[in-house]
mmCIF file of C-alpha atoms in Angstrom:
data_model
loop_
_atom_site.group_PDB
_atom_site.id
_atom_site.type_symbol
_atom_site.label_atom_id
_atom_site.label_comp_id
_atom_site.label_asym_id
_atom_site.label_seq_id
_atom_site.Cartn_x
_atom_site.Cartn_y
_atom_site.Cartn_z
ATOM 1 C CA UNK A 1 -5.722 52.782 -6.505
ATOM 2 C CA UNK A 2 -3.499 51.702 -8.379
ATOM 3 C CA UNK A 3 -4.327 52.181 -11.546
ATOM 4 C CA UNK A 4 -3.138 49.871 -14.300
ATOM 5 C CA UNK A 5 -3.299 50.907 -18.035
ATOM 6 C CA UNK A 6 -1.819 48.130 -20.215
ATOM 7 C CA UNK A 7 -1.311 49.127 -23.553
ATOM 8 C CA UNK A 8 -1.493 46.147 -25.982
ATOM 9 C CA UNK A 9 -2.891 45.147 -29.618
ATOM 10 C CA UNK A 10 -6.145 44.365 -30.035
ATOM 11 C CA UNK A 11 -7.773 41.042 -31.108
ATOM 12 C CA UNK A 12 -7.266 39.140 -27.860
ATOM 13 C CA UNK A 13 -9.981 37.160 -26.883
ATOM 14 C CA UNK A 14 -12.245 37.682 -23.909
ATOM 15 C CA UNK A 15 -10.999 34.755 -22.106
ATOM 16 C CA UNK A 16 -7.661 36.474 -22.445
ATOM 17 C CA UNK A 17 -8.646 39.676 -21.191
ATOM 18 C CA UNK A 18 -10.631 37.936 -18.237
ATOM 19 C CA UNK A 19 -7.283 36.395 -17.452
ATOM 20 C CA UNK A 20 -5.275 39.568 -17.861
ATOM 21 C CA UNK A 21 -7.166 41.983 -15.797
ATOM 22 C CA UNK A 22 -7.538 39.033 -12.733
ATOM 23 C CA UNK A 23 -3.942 38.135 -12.474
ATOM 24 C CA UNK A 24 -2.758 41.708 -12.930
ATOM 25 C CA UNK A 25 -4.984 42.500 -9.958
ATOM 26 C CA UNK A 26 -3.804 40.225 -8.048
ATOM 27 C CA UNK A 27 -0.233 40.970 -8.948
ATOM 28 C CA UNK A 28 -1.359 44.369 -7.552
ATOM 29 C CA UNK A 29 -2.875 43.157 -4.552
ATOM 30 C CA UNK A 30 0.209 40.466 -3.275
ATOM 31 C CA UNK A 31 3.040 43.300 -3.985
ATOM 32 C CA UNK A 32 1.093 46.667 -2.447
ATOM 33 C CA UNK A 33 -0.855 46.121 0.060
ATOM 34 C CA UNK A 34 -3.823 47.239 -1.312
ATOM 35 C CA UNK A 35 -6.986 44.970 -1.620
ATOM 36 C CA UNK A 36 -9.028 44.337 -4.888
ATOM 37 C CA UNK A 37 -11.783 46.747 -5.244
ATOM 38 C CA UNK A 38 -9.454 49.223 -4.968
ATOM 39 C CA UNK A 39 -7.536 48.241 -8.667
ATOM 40 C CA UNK A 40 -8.482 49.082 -11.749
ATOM 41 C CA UNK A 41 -6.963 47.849 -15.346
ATOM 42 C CA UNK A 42 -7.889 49.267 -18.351
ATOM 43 C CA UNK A 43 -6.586 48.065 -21.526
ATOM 44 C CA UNK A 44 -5.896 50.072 -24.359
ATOM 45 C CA UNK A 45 -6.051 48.314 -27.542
ATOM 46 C CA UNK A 46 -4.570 49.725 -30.580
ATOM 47 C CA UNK A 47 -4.864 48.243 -34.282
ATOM 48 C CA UNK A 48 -1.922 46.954 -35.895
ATOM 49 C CA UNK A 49 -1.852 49.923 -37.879
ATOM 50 C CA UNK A 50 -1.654 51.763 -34.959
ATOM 51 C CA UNK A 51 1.037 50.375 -32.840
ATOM 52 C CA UNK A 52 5.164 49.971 -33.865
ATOM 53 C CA UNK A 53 7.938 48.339 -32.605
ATOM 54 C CA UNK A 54 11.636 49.036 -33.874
ATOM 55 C CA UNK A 55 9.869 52.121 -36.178
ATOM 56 C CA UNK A 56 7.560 49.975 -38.378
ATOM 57 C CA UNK A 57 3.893 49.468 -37.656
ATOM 58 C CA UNK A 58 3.030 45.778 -36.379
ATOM 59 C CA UNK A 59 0.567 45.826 -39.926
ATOM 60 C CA UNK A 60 3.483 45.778 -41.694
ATOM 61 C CA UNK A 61 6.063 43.479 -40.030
ATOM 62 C CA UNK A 62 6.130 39.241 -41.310
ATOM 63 C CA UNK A 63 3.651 37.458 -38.913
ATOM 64 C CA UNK A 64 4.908 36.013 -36.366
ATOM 65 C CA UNK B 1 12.047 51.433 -23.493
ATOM 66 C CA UNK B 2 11.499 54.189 -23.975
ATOM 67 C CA UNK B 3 7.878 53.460 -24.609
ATOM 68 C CA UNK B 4 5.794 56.614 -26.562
ATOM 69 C CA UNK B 5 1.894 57.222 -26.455
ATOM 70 C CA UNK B 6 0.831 59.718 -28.544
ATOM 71 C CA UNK B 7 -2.920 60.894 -28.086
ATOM 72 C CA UNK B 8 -4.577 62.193 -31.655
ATOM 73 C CA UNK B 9 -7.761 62.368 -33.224
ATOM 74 C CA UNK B 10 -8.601 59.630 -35.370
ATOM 75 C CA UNK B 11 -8.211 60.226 -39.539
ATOM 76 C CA UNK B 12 -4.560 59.999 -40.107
ATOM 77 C CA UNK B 13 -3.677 57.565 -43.365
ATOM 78 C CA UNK B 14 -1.510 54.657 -43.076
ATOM 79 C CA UNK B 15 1.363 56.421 -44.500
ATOM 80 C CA UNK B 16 1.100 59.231 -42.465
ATOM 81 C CA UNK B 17 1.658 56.638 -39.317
ATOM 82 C CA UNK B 18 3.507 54.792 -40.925
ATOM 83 C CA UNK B 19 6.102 58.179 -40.772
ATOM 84 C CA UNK B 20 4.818 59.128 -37.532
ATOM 85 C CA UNK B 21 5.978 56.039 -36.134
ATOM 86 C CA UNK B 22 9.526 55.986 -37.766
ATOM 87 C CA UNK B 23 10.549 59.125 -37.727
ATOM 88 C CA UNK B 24 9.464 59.356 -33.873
ATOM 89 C CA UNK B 25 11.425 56.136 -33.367
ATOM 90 C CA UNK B 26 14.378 57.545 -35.135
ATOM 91 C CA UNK B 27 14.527 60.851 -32.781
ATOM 92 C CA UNK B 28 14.100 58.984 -30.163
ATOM 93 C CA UNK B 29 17.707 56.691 -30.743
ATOM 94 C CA UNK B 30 19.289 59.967 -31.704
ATOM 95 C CA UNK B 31 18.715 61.252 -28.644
ATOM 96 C CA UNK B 32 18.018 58.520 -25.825
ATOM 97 C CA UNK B 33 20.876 56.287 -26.389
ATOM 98 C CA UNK B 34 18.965 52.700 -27.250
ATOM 99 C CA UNK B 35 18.405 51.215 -30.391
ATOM 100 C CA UNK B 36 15.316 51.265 -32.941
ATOM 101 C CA UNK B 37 14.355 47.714 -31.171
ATOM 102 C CA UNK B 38 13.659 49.241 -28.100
ATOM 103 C CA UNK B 39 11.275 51.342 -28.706
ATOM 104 C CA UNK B 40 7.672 51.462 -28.945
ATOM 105 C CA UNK B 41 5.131 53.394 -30.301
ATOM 106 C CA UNK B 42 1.366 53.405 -29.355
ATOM 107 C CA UNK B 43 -1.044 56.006 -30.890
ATOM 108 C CA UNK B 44 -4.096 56.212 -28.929
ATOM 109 C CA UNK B 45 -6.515 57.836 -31.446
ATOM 110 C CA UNK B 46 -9.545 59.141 -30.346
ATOM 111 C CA UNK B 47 -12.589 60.240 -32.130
ATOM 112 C CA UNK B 48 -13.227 63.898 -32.810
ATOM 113 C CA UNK B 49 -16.384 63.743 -30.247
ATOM 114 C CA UNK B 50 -13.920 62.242 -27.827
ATOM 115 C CA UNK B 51 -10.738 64.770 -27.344
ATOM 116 C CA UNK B 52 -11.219 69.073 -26.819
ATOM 117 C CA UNK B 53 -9.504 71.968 -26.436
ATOM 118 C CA UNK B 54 -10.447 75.058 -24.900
ATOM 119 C CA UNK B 55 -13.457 73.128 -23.277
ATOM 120 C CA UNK B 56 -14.782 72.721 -26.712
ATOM 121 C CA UNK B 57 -15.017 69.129 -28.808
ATOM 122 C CA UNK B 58 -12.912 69.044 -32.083
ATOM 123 C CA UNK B 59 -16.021 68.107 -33.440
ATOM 124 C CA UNK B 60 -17.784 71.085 -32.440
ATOM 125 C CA UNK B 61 -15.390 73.441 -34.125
ATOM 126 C CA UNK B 62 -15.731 75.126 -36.981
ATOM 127 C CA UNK B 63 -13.845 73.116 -39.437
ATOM 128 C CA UNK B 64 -10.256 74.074 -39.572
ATOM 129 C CA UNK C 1 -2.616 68.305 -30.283
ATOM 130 C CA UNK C 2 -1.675 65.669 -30.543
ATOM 131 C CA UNK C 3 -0.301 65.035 -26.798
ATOM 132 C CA UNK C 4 3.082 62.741 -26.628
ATOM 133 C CA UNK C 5 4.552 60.926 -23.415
ATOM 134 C CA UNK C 6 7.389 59.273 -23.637
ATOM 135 C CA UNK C 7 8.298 56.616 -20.508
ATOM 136 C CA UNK C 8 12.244 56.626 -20.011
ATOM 137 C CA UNK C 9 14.540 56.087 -17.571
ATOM 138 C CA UNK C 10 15.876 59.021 -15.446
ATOM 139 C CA UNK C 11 19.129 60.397 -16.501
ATOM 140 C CA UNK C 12 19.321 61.973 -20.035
ATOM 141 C CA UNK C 13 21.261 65.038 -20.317
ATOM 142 C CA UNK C 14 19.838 68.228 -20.521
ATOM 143 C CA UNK C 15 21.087 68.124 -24.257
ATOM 144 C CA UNK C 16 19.203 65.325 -24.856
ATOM 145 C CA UNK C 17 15.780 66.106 -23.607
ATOM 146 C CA UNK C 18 16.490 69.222 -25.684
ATOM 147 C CA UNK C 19 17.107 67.364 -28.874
ATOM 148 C CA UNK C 20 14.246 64.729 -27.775
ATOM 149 C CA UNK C 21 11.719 66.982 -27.601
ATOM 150 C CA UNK C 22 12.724 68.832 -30.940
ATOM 151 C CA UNK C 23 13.407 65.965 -32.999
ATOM 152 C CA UNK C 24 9.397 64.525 -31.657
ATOM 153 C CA UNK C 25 7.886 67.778 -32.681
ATOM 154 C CA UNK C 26 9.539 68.103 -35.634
ATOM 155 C CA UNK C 27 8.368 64.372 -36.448
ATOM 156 C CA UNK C 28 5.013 64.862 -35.614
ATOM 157 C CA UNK C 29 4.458 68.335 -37.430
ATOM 158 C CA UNK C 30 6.340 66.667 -40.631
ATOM 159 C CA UNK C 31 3.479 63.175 -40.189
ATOM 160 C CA UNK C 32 0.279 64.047 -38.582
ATOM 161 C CA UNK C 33 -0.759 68.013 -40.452
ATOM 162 C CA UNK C 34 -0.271 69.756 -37.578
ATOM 163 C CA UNK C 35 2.108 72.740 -36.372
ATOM 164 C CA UNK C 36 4.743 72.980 -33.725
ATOM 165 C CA UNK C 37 2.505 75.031 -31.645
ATOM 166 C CA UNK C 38 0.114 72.510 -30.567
ATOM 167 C CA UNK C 39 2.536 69.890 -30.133
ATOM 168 C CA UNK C 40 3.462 68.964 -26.430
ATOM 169 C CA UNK C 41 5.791 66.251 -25.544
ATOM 170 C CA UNK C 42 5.773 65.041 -21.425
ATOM 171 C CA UNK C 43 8.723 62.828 -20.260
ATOM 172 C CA UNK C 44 8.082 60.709 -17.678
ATOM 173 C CA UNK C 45 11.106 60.043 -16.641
ATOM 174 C CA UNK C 46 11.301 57.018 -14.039
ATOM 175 C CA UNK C 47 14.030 55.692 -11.639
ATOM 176 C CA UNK C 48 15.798 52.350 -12.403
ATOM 177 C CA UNK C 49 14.302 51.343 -9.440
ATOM 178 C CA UNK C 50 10.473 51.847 -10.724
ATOM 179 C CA UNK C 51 10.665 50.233 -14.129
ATOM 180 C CA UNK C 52 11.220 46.591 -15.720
ATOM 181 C CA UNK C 53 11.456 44.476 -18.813
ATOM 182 C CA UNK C 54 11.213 40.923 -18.385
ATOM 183 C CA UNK C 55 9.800 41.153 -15.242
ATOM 184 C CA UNK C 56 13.336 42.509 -13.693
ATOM 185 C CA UNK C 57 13.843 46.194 -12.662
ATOM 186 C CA UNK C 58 16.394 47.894 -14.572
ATOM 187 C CA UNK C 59 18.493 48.587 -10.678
ATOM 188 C CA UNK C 60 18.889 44.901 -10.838
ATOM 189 C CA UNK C 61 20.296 44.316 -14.322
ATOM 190 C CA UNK C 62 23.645 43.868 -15.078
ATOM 191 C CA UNK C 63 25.209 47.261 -16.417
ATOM 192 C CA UNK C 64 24.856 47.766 -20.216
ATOM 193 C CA UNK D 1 -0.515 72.628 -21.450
ATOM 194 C CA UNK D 2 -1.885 70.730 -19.017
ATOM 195 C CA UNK D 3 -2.983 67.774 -21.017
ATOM 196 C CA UNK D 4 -5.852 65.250 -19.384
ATOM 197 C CA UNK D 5 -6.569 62.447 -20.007
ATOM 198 C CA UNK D 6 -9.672 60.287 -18.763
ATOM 199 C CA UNK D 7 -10.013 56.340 -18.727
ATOM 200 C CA UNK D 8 -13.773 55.818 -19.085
ATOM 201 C CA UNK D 9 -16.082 53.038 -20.188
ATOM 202 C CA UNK D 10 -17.601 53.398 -23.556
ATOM 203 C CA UNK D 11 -21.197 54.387 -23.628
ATOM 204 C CA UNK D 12 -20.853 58.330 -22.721
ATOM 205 C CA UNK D 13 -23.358 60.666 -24.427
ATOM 206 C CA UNK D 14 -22.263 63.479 -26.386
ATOM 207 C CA UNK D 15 -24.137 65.685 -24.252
ATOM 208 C CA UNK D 16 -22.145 63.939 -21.239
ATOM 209 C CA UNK D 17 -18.699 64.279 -23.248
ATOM 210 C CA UNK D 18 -19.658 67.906 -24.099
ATOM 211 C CA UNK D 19 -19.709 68.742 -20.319
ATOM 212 C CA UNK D 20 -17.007 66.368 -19.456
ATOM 213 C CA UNK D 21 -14.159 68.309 -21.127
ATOM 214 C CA UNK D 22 -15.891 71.447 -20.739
ATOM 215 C CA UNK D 23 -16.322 71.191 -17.171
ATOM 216 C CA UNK D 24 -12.631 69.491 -16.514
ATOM 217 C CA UNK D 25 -11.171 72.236 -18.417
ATOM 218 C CA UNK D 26 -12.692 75.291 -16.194
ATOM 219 C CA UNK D 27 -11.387 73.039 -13.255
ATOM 220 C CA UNK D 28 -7.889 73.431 -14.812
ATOM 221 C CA UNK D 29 -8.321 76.869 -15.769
ATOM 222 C CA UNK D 30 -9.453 77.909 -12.427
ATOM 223 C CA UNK D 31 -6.695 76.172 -10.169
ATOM 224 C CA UNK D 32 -3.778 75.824 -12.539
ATOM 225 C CA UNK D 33 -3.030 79.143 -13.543
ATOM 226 C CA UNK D 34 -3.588 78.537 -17.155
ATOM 227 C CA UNK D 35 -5.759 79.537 -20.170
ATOM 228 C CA UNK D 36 -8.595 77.364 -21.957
ATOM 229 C CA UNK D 37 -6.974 77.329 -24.899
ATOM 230 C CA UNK D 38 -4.102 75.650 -23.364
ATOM 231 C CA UNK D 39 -5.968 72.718 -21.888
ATOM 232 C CA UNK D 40 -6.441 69.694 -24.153
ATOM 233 C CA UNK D 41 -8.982 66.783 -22.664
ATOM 234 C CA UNK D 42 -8.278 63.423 -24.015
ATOM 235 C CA UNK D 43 -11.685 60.667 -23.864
ATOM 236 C CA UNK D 44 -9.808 57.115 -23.948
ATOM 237 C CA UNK D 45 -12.736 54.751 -23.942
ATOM 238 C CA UNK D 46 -12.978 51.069 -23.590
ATOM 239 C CA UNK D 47 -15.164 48.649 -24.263
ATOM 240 C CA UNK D 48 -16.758 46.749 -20.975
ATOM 241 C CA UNK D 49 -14.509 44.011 -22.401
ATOM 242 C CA UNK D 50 -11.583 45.698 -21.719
ATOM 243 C CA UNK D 51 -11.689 47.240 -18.310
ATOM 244 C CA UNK D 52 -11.584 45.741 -15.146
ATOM 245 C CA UNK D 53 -12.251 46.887 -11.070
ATOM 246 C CA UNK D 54 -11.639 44.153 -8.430
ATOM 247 C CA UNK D 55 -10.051 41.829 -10.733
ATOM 248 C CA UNK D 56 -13.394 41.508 -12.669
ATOM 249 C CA UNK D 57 -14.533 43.052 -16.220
ATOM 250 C CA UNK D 58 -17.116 45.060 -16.322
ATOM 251 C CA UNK D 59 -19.092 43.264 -18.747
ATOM 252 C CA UNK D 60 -19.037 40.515 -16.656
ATOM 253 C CA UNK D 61 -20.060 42.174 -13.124
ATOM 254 C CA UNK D 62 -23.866 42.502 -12.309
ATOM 255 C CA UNK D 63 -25.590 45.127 -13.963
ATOM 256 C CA UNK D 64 -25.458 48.259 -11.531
ATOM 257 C CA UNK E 1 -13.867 54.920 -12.425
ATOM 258 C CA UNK E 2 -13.300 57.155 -14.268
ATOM 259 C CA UNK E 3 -8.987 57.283 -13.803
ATOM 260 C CA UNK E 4 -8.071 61.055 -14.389
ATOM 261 C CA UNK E 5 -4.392 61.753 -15.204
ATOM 262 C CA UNK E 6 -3.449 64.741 -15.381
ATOM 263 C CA UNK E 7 0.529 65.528 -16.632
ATOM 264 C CA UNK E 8 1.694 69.357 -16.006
ATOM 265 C CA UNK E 9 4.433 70.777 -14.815
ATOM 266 C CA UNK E 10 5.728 71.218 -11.360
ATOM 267 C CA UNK E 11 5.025 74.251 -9.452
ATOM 268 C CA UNK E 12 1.768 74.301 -8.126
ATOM 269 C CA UNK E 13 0.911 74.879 -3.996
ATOM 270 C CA UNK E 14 -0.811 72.025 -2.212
ATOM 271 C CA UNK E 15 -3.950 74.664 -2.447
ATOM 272 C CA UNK E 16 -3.660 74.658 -6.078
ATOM 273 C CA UNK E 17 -3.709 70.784 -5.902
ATOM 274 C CA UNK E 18 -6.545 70.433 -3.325
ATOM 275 C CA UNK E 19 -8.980 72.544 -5.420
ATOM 276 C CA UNK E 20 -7.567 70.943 -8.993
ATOM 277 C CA UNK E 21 -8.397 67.778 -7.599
ATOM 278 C CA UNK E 22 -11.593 68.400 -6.055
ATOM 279 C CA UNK E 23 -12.909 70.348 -9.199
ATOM 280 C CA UNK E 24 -11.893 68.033 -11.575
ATOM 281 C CA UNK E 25 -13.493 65.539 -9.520
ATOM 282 C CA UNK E 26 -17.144 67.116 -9.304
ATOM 283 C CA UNK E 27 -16.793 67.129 -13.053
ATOM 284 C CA UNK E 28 -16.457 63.863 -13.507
ATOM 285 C CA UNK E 29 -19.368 63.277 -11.168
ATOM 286 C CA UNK E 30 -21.563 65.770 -12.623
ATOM 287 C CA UNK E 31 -21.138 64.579 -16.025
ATOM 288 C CA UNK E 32 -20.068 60.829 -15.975
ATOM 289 C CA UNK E 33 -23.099 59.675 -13.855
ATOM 290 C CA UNK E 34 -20.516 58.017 -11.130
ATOM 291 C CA UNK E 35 -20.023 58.875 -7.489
ATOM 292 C CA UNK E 36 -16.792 60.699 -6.142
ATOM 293 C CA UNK E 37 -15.384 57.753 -4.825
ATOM 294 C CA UNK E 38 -14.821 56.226 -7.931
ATOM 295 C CA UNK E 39 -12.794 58.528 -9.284
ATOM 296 C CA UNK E 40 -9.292 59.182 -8.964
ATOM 297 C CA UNK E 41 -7.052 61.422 -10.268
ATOM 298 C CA UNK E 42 -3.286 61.605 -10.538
ATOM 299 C CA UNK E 43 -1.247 64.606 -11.119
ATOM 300 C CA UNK E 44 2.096 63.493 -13.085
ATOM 301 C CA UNK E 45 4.026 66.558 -12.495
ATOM 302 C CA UNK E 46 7.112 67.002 -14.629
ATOM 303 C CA UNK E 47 10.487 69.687 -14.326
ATOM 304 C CA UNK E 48 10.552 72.586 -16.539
ATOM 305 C CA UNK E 49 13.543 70.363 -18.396
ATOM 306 C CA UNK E 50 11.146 67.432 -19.163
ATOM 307 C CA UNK E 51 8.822 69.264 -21.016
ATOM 308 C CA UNK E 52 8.005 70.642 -23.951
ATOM 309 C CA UNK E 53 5.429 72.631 -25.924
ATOM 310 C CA UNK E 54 6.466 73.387 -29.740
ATOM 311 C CA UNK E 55 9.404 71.410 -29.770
ATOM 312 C CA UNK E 56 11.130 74.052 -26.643
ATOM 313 C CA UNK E 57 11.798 72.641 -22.920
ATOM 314 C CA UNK E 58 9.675 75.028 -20.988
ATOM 315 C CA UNK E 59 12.988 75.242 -19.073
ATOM 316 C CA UNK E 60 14.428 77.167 -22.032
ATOM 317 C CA UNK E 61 11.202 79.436 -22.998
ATOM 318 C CA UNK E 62 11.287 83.175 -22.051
ATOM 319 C CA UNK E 63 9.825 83.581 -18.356
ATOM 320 C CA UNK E 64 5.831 84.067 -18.851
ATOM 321 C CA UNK F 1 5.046 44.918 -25.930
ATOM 322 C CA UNK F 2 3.019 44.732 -24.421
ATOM 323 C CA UNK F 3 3.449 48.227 -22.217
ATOM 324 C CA UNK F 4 1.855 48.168 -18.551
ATOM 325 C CA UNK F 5 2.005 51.650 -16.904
ATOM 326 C CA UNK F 6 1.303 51.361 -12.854
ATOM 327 C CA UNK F 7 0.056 54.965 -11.272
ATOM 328 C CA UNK F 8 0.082 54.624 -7.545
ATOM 329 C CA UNK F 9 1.622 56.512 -4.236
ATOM 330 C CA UNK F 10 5.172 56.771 -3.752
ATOM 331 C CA UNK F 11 6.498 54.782 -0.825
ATOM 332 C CA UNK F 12 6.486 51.074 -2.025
ATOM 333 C CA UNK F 13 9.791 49.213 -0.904
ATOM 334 C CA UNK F 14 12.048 47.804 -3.778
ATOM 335 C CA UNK F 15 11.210 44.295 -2.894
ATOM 336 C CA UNK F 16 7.442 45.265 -3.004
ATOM 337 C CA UNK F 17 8.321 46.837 -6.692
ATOM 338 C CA UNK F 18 10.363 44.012 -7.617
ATOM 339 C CA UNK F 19 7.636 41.574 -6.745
ATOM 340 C CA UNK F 20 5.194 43.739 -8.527
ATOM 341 C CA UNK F 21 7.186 44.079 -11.787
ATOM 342 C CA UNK F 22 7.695 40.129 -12.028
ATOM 343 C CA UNK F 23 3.877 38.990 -11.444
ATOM 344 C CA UNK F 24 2.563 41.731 -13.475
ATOM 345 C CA UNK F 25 5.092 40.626 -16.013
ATOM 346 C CA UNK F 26 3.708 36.609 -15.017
ATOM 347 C CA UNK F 27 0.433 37.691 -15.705
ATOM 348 C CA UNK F 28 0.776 39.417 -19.340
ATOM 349 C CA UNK F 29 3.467 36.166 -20.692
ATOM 350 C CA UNK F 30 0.448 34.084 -19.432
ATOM 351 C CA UNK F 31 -2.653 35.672 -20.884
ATOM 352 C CA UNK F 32 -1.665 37.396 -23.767
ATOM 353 C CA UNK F 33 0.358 35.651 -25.690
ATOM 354 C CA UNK F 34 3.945 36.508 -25.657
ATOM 355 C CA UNK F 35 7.348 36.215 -23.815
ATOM 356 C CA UNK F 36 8.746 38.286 -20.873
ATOM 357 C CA UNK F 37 11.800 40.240 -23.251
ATOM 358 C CA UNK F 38 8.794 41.971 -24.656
ATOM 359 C CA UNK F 39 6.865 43.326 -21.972
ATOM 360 C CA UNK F 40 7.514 46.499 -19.939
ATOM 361 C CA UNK F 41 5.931 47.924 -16.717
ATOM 362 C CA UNK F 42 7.097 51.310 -15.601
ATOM 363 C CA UNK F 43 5.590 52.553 -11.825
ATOM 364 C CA UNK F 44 4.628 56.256 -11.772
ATOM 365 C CA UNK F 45 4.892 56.989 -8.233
ATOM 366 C CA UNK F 46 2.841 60.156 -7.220
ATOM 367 C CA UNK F 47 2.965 61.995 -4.160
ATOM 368 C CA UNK F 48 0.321 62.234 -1.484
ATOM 369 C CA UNK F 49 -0.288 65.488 -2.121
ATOM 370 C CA UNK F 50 -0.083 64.842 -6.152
ATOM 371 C CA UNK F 51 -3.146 61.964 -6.644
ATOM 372 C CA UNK F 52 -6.710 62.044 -5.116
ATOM 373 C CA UNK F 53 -9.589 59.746 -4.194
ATOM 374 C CA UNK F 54 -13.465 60.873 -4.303
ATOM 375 C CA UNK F 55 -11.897 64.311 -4.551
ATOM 376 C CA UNK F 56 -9.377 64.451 -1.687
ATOM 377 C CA UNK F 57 -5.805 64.700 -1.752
ATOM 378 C CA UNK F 58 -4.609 61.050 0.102
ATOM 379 C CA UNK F 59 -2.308 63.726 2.094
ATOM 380 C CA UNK F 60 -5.382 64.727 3.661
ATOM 381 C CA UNK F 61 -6.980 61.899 4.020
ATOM 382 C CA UNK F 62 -7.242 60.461 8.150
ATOM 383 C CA UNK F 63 -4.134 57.456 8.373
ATOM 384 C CA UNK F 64 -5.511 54.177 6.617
#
């Protein structure tokens, strides 16, 4: 407590998502007085088919 | 913002989210007052052996 | 099935949750083979004070 | 009507999912006031990759 | 571990609560091969006017 | 994009949620990949009588 569900696309690497889920913890832990073991992230990776922004599906947008 | 999950069982083609996606977006700048750029769509599918109703998995129904 | 949430800001009208949570349905039984019946749409509707983009609560943005 | 939705780690059996939403769902039933057929159980798994307690990814804590 | 969330409407007692909580929680234990103290659940209750089930607010559905 | 969705008890200050929307915002521009306009954290305060631990309404837990 708290739980943190990020909702992102996939295909980040695991050094990324090592990254992610520390900071984000300790984001947690600095701002509400809660300590570590007590925060959970879970990320929630959708495909690019599976995820839009503006109405169209990230699969189908120019790369960035 | 606003940001929309929508939890499904996996299948759907890549036009039918492809639709799902815009025409969600599009009801949601009729009626939220923001524009399509604003708005995101996730769909979190999940396999049939992953989601139930009535206590019962989808994929231990009788085919609909 | 399937299960929408949409995260917004408090303060849409009556009139447009109403439309909102038509226009979804309607989008979702039109895209994803399903009826109107086992469509449910949840706002979570949040306080300007409890949500950000770019890192800055929407209380502490200059009005739109 | 109500939906649930569980953040797990990956690696449930079917026998284990089977009880999951059958069990969760007679929990609803008995203290919500509802019917089966309204509850709908949502499995969102993730990898070990993806999910993190303490600031640390699973995959990367000591086996248990 | 598991994170329950469970989104339905307002309305229920503090009994209702305590036992939805508790039951959901020995299901999770039962089933998920975790102890109770892993696993939290949040209720994310919403007004009559924020939600919907075939495309009505259950604000604006005949009484049950 | 992408989305982070924070479940935790009501009660937090605003400068404890505006410190926790900016380093949770830090934390996702740094590790995966993308720039602050794009990334949105909504807080879902719950009650004490509305989320549990090991089974037990935090309303009814003894003071931390």
């Amino acid at each position: 407590m708290p739980e943190v569900v990020v909702y992102l696309l996939e295909g980040r690497s695991l050094e990324q998502k090592r990254g992610l889920v520390k900071d984000i913890t300790q984001a947690v832990v600095k701002n509400a007085g809660t300590n570590a073991d007590q925060v959970t992230v879970s990320l929630v990776e959708t495909p690019r088919t599976s995820k839009a922004k503006g109405g169209v599906l990230f699969s189908e947008m120019a790369p960035r």
